[in-house]
Short mmCIF file of C-alpha atoms in Angstrom, two decimals:
data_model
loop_
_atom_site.label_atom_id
_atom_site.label_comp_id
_atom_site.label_asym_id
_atom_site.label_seq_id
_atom_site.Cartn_x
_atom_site.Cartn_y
_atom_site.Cartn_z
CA UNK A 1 -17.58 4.52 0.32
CA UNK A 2 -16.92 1.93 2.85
CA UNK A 3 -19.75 -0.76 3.86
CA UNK A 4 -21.49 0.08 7.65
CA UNK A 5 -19.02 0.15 10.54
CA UNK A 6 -20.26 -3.46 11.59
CA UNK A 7 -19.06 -5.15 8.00
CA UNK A 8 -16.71 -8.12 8.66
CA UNK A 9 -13.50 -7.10 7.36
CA UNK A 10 -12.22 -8.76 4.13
CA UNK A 11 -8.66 -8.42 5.67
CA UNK A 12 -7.30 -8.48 9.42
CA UNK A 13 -3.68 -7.88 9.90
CA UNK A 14 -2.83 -8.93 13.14
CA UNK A 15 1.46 -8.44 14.60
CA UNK A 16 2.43 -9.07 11.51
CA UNK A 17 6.66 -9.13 11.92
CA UNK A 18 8.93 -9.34 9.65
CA UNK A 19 12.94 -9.95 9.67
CA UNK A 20 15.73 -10.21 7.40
CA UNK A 21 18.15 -12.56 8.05
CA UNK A 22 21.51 -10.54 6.01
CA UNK A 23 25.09 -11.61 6.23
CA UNK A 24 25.85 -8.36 8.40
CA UNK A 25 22.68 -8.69 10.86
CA UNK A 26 19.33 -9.35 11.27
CA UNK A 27 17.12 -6.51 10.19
CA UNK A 28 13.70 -5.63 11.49
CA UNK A 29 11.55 -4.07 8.33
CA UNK A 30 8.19 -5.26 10.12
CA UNK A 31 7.47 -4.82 13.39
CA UNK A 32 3.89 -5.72 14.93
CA UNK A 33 1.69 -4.05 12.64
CA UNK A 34 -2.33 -4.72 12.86
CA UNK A 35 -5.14 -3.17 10.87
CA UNK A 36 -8.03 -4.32 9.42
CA UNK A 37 -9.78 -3.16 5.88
CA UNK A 38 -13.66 -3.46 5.12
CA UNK A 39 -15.32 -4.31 2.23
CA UNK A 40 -15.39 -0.99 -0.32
CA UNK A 41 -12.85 0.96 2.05
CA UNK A 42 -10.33 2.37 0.73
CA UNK A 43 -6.74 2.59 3.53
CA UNK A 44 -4.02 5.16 2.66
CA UNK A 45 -0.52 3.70 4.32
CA UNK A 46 2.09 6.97 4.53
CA UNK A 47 5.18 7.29 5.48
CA UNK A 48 9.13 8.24 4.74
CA UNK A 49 10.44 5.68 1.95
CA UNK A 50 12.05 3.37 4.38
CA UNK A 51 8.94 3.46 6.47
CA UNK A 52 7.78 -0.74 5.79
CA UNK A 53 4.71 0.13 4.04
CA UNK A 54 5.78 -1.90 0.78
CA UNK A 55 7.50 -4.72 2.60
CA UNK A 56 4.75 -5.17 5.01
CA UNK A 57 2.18 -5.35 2.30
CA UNK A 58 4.47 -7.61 0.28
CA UNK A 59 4.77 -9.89 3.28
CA UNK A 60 1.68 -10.94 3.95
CA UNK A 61 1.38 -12.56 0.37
CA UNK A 62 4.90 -13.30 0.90
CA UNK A 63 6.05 -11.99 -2.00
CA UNK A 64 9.28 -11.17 -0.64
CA UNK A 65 12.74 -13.74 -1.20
CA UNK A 66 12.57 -16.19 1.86
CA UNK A 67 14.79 -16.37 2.78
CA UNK A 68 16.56 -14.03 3.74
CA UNK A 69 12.93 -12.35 4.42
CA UNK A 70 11.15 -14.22 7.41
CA UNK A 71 7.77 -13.69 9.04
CA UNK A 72 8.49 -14.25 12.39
CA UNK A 73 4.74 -13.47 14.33
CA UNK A 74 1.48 -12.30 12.95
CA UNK A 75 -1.71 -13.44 11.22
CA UNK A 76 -3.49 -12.39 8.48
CA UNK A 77 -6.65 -13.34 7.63
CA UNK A 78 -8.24 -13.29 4.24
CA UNK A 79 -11.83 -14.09 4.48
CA UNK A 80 -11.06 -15.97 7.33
CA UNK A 81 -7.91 -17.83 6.17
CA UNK A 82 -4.58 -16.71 7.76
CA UNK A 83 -2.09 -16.29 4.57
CA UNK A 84 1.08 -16.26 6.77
CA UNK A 85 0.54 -20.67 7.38
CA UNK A 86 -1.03 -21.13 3.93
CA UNK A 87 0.69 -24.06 1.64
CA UNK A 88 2.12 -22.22 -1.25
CA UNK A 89 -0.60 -23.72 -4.15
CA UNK A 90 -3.50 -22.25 -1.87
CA UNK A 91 -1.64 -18.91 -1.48
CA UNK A 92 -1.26 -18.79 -5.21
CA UNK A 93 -5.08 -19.13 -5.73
CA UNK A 94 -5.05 -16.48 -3.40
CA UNK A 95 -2.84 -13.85 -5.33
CA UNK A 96 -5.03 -12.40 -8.38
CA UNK A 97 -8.23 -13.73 -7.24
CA UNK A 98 -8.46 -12.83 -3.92
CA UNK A 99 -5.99 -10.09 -3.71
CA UNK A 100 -4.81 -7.98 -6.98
CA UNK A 101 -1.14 -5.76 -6.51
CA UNK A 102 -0.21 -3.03 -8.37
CA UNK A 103 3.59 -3.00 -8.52
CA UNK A 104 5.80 0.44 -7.66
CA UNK A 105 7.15 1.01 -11.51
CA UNK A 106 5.62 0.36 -14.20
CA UNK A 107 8.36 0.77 -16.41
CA UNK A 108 9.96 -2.15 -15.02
CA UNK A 109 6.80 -4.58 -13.69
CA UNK A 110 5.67 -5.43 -17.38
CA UNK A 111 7.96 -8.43 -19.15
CA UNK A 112 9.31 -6.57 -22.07
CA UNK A 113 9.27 -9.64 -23.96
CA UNK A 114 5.49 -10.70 -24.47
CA UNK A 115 2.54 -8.54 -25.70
CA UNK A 116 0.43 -6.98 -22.96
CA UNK A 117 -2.31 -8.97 -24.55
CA UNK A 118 -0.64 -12.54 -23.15
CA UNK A 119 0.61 -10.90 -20.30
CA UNK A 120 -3.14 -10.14 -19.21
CA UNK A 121 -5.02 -13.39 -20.82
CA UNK A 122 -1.71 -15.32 -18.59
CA UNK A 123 -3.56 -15.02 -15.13
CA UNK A 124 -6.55 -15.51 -17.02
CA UNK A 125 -5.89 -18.69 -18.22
CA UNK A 126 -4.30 -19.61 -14.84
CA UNK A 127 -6.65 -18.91 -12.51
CA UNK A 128 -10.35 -18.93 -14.49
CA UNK A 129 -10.05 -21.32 -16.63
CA UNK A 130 -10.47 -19.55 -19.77
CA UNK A 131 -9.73 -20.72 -22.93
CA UNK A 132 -7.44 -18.46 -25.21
CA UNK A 133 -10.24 -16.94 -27.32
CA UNK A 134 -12.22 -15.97 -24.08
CA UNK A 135 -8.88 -14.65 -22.22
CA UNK A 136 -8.07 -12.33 -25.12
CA UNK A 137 -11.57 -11.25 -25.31
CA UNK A 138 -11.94 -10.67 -21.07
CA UNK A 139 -8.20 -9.11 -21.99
CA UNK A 140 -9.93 -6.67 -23.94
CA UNK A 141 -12.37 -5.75 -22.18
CA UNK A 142 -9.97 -5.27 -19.35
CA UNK A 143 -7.87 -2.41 -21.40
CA UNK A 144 -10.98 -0.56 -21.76
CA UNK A 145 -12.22 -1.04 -18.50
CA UNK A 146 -9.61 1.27 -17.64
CA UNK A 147 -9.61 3.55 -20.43
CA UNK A 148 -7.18 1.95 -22.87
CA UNK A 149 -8.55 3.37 -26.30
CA UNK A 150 -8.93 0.97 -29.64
CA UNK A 151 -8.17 -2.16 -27.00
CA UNK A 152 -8.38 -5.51 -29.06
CA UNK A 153 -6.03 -3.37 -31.53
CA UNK A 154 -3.25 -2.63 -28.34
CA UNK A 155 -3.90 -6.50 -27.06
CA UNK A 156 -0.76 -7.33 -29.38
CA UNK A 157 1.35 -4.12 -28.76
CA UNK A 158 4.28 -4.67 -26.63
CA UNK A 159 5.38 -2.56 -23.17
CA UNK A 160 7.62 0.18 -24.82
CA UNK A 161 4.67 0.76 -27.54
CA UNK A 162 2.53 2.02 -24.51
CA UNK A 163 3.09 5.45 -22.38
CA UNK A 164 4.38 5.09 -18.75
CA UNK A 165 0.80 6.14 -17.72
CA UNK A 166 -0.89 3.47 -20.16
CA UNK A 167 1.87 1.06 -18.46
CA UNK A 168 -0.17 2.00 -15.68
CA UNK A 169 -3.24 1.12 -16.92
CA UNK A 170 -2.14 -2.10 -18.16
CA UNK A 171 -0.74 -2.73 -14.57
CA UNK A 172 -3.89 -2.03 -13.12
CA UNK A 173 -5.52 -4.29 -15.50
CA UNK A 174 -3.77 -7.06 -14.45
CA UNK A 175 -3.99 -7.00 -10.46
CA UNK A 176 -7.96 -6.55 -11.49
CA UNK A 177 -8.02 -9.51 -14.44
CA UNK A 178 -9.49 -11.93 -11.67
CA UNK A 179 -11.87 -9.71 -10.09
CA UNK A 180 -9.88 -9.50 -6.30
CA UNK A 181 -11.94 -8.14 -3.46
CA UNK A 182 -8.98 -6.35 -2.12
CA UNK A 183 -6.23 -4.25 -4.77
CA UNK A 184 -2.92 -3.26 -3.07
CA UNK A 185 -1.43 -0.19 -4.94
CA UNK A 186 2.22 0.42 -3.99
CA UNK A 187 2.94 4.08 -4.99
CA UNK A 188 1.19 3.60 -8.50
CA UNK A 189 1.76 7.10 -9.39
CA UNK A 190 5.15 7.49 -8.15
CA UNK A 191 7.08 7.53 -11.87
CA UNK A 192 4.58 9.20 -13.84
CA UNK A 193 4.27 13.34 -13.74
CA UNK A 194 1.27 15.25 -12.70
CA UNK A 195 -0.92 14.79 -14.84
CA UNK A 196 -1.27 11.16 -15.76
CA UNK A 197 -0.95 10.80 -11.51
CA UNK A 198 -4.25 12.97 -10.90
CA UNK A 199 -6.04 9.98 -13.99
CA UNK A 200 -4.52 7.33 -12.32
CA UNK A 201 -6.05 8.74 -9.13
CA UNK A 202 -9.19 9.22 -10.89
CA UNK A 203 -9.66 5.77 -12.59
CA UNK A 204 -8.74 4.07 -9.02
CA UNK A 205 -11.33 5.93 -7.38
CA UNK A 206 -13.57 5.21 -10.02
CA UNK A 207 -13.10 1.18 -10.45
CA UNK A 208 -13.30 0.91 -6.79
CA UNK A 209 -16.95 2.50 -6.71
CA UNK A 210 -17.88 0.39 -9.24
CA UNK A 211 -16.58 -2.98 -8.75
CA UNK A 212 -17.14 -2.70 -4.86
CA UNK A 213 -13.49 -3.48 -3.84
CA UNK A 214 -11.29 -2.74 -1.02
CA UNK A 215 -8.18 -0.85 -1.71
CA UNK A 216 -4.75 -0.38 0.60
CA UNK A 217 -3.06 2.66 -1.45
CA UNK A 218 0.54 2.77 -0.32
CA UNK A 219 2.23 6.37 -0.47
CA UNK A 220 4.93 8.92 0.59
CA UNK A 221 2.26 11.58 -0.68
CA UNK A 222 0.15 12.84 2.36
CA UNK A 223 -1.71 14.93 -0.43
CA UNK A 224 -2.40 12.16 -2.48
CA UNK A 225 -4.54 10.32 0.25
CA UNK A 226 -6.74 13.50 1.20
CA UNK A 227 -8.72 13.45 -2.03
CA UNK A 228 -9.20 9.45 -1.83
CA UNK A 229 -8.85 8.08 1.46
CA UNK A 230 -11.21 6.53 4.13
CA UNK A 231 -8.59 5.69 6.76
CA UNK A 232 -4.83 6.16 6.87
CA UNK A 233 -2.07 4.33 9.12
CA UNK A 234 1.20 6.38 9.53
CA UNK A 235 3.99 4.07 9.29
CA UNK A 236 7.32 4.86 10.80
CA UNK A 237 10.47 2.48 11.50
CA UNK A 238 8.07 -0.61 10.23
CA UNK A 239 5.44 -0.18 13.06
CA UNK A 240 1.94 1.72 12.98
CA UNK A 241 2.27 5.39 14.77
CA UNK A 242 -0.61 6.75 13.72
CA UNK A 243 -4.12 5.59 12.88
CA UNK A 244 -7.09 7.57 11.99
CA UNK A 245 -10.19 8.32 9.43
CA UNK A 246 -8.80 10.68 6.99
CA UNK A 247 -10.32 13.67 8.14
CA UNK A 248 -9.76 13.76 12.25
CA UNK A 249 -5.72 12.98 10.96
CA UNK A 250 -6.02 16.22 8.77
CA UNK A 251 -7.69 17.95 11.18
CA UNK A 252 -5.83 16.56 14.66
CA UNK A 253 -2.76 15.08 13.98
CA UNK A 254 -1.43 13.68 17.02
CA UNK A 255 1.99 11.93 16.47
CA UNK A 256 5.09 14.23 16.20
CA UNK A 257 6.03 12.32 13.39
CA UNK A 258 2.51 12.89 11.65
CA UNK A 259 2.67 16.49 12.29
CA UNK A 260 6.22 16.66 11.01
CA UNK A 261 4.88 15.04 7.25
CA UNK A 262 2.59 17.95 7.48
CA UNK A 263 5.12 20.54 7.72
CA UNK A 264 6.93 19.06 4.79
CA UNK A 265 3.51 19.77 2.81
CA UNK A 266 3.94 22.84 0.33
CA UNK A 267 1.81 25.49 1.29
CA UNK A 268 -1.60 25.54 -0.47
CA UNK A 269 -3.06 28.68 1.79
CA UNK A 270 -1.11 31.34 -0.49
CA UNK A 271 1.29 31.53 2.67
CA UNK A 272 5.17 32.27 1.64
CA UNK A 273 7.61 30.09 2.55
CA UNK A 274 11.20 30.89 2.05
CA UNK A 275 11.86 26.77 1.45
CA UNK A 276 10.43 23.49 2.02
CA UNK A 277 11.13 22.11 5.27
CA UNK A 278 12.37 19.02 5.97
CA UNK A 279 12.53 16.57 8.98
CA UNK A 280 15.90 16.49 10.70
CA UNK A 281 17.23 13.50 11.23
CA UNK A 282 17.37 10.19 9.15
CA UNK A 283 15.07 7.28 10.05
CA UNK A 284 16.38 4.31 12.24
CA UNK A 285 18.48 1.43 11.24
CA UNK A 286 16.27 -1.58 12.69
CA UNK A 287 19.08 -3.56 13.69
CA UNK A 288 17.01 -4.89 16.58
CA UNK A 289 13.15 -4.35 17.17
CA UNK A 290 12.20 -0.76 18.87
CA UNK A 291 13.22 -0.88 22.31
CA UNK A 292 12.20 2.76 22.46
CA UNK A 293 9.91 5.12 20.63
CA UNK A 294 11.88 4.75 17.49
CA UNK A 295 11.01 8.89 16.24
CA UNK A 296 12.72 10.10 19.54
CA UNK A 297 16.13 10.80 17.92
CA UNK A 298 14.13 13.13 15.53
CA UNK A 299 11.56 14.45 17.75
CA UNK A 300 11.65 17.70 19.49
CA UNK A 301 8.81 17.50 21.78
CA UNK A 302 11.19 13.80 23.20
CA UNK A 303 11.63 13.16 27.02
CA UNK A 304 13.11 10.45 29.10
CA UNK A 305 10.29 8.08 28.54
CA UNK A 306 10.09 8.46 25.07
CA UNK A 307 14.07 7.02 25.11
CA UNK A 308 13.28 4.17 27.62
CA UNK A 309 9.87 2.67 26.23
CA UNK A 310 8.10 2.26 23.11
CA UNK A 311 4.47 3.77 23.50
CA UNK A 312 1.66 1.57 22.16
CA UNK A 313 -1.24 2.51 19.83
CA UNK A 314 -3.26 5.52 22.57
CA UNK A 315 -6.87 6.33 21.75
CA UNK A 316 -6.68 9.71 21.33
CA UNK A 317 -10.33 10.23 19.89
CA UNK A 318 -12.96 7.44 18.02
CA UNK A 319 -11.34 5.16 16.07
CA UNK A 320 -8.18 7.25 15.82
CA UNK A 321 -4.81 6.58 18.28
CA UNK A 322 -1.52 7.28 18.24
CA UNK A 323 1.67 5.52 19.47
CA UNK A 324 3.25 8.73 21.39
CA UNK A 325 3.47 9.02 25.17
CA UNK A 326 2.54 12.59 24.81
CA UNK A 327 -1.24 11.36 23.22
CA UNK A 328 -1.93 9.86 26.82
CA UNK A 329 -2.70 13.63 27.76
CA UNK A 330 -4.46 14.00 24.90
CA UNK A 331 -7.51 11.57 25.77
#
């Protein structure tokens, strides 16, 4: 569980805005997104792939090719230290240490080429100190941290000797190698099936409560986030629509677009549906930053303002707001 409401936060995300710069336009992945995360809290981001929840997280350890990527406005502070003007050496100290990432597919993330064993004692060695007798032994202890059987035998097993869920694992492993204070998990369970995605789940939930760290769990799965969430932001079009503690957004949903990933939700109630529905539409082409509420085009409950002006973040209850013209009744 999260630390008291009046906990500094570990991370403050402040406009952060980011453009590509592409041969046939600018794009507009990032577009003023704030939040903040406290220590032990654990943020679910949701939203349509296409949404900016993986390139906004990626940007503010800018992690992305720049160019053509660019952050063009924003802050974010890490313990007080805003990573967007940081010289690249500092920023490196920052990345493992300060702030682990768990990359989208595991099949792909691990270098195919080295043992898992170097490929975990590597950031050990980089950014402790250790020599290579204690980085294989914190390596080991690492694997079966999270539950990595017969460990110092798998420290010189290569990545196609391992599952896709023990991939995973290994993944995990690494972003935690350094101890961070905050882990970033982009879609962790996205490649795996249902079963090694509920232990995944599991272990996350479980490493978090005991290591103390704050976690920013990025998914497309509005089900996933129920059973492990404190807080969620809705992303849509690369901006924030919808922010709330997990259970008021369950309970009150207040953005169209929020209410429309609910709909999309297989029934759990026994209630028959003759198919899954779906959300009309496709999402925007950011070819220039949302002049208008950028869910309009797909929204039913849409009127003239909606098309004219984009609505800012409305308080529609305590701590929870959403950016829809129609949540100004709401309050």
């Amino acid at each position: 569980m999260p630390d008291a409401p009046h906990t500094a936060p570990v991370l403050e995300v402040e406009n952060l805005t980011t453009v590509f710069g592409l041969r046939d336009g600018a794009v507009h992945a990032v577009n003023g997104v704030s939040f903040s995360l406290r220590p032990g809290e654990l943020l679910g981001v949701v939203g349509e792939s296409g949404s900016g929840k993986s390139v906004t997280m990626m940007s503010m350890l800018r992690l992305l090719p720049m160019p053509p990527a660019r952050v063009a406005a924003g802050r974010v502070l890490f313990q007080g230290r805003d990573l967007v003007t940081m010289d690249d050496e500092s920023l490196r100290r920052v990345r493992g240490p300060g702030i682990g990432f768990v990359f989208q597919d595991p099949m792909t993330s691990l270098n195919p080429v080295y043992s898992v064993g170097y490929q975990l004692a590597e950031p050990l060695r980089a950014h402790l100190g250790l020599s290579k007798t204690q980085a294989r032994a914190r390596a080991a202890a690492l694997l079966a941290l999270v539950g990595i059987p017969s460990p110092e035998a798998r420290l010189d097993d290569y990545p196609h000797q391992f599952s896709g869920g023990m991939r995973q694992r290994v993944m995990i492993a690494i972003a935690l190698s350094c101890d961070p204070r905050v882990l970033i998990a982009d879609e962790p369970t996205t490649a795996l099936d249902v079963t090694i995605q509920a232990q995944i789940i599991a272990l996350v939930k479980d490493l978090r409560a005991r290591l103390g760290m704050a976690v920013v769990w990025i998914t497309h799965d509005l089900g996933v986030v129920a059973g492990i969430a404190d807080r969620v932001l809705v992303m849509y079009a690369g901006q924030v629509v919808e922010s709330a503690a997990v259970q008021a957004l369950y309970d009150n949903p207040a953005h169209p677009y929020t209410r429309a990933l609910f709909e999309t939700l297989p029934s759990v109630t026994g209630a028959r549906r003759d198919k899954l529905r779906t959300i009309a539409g496709q999402p925007p082409i950011l070819g220039a930053a949302p002049a208008a509420c950028p869910f309009a085009p797909r929204c039913a409950e849409a009127h003239d303002r909606c098309r004219k002006a984009n609505p800012p973040l409305i308080a529609v209850g305590e701590g929870h707001a959403a950016a829809c013209w129609l949540a100004e009744g709401a309050r």
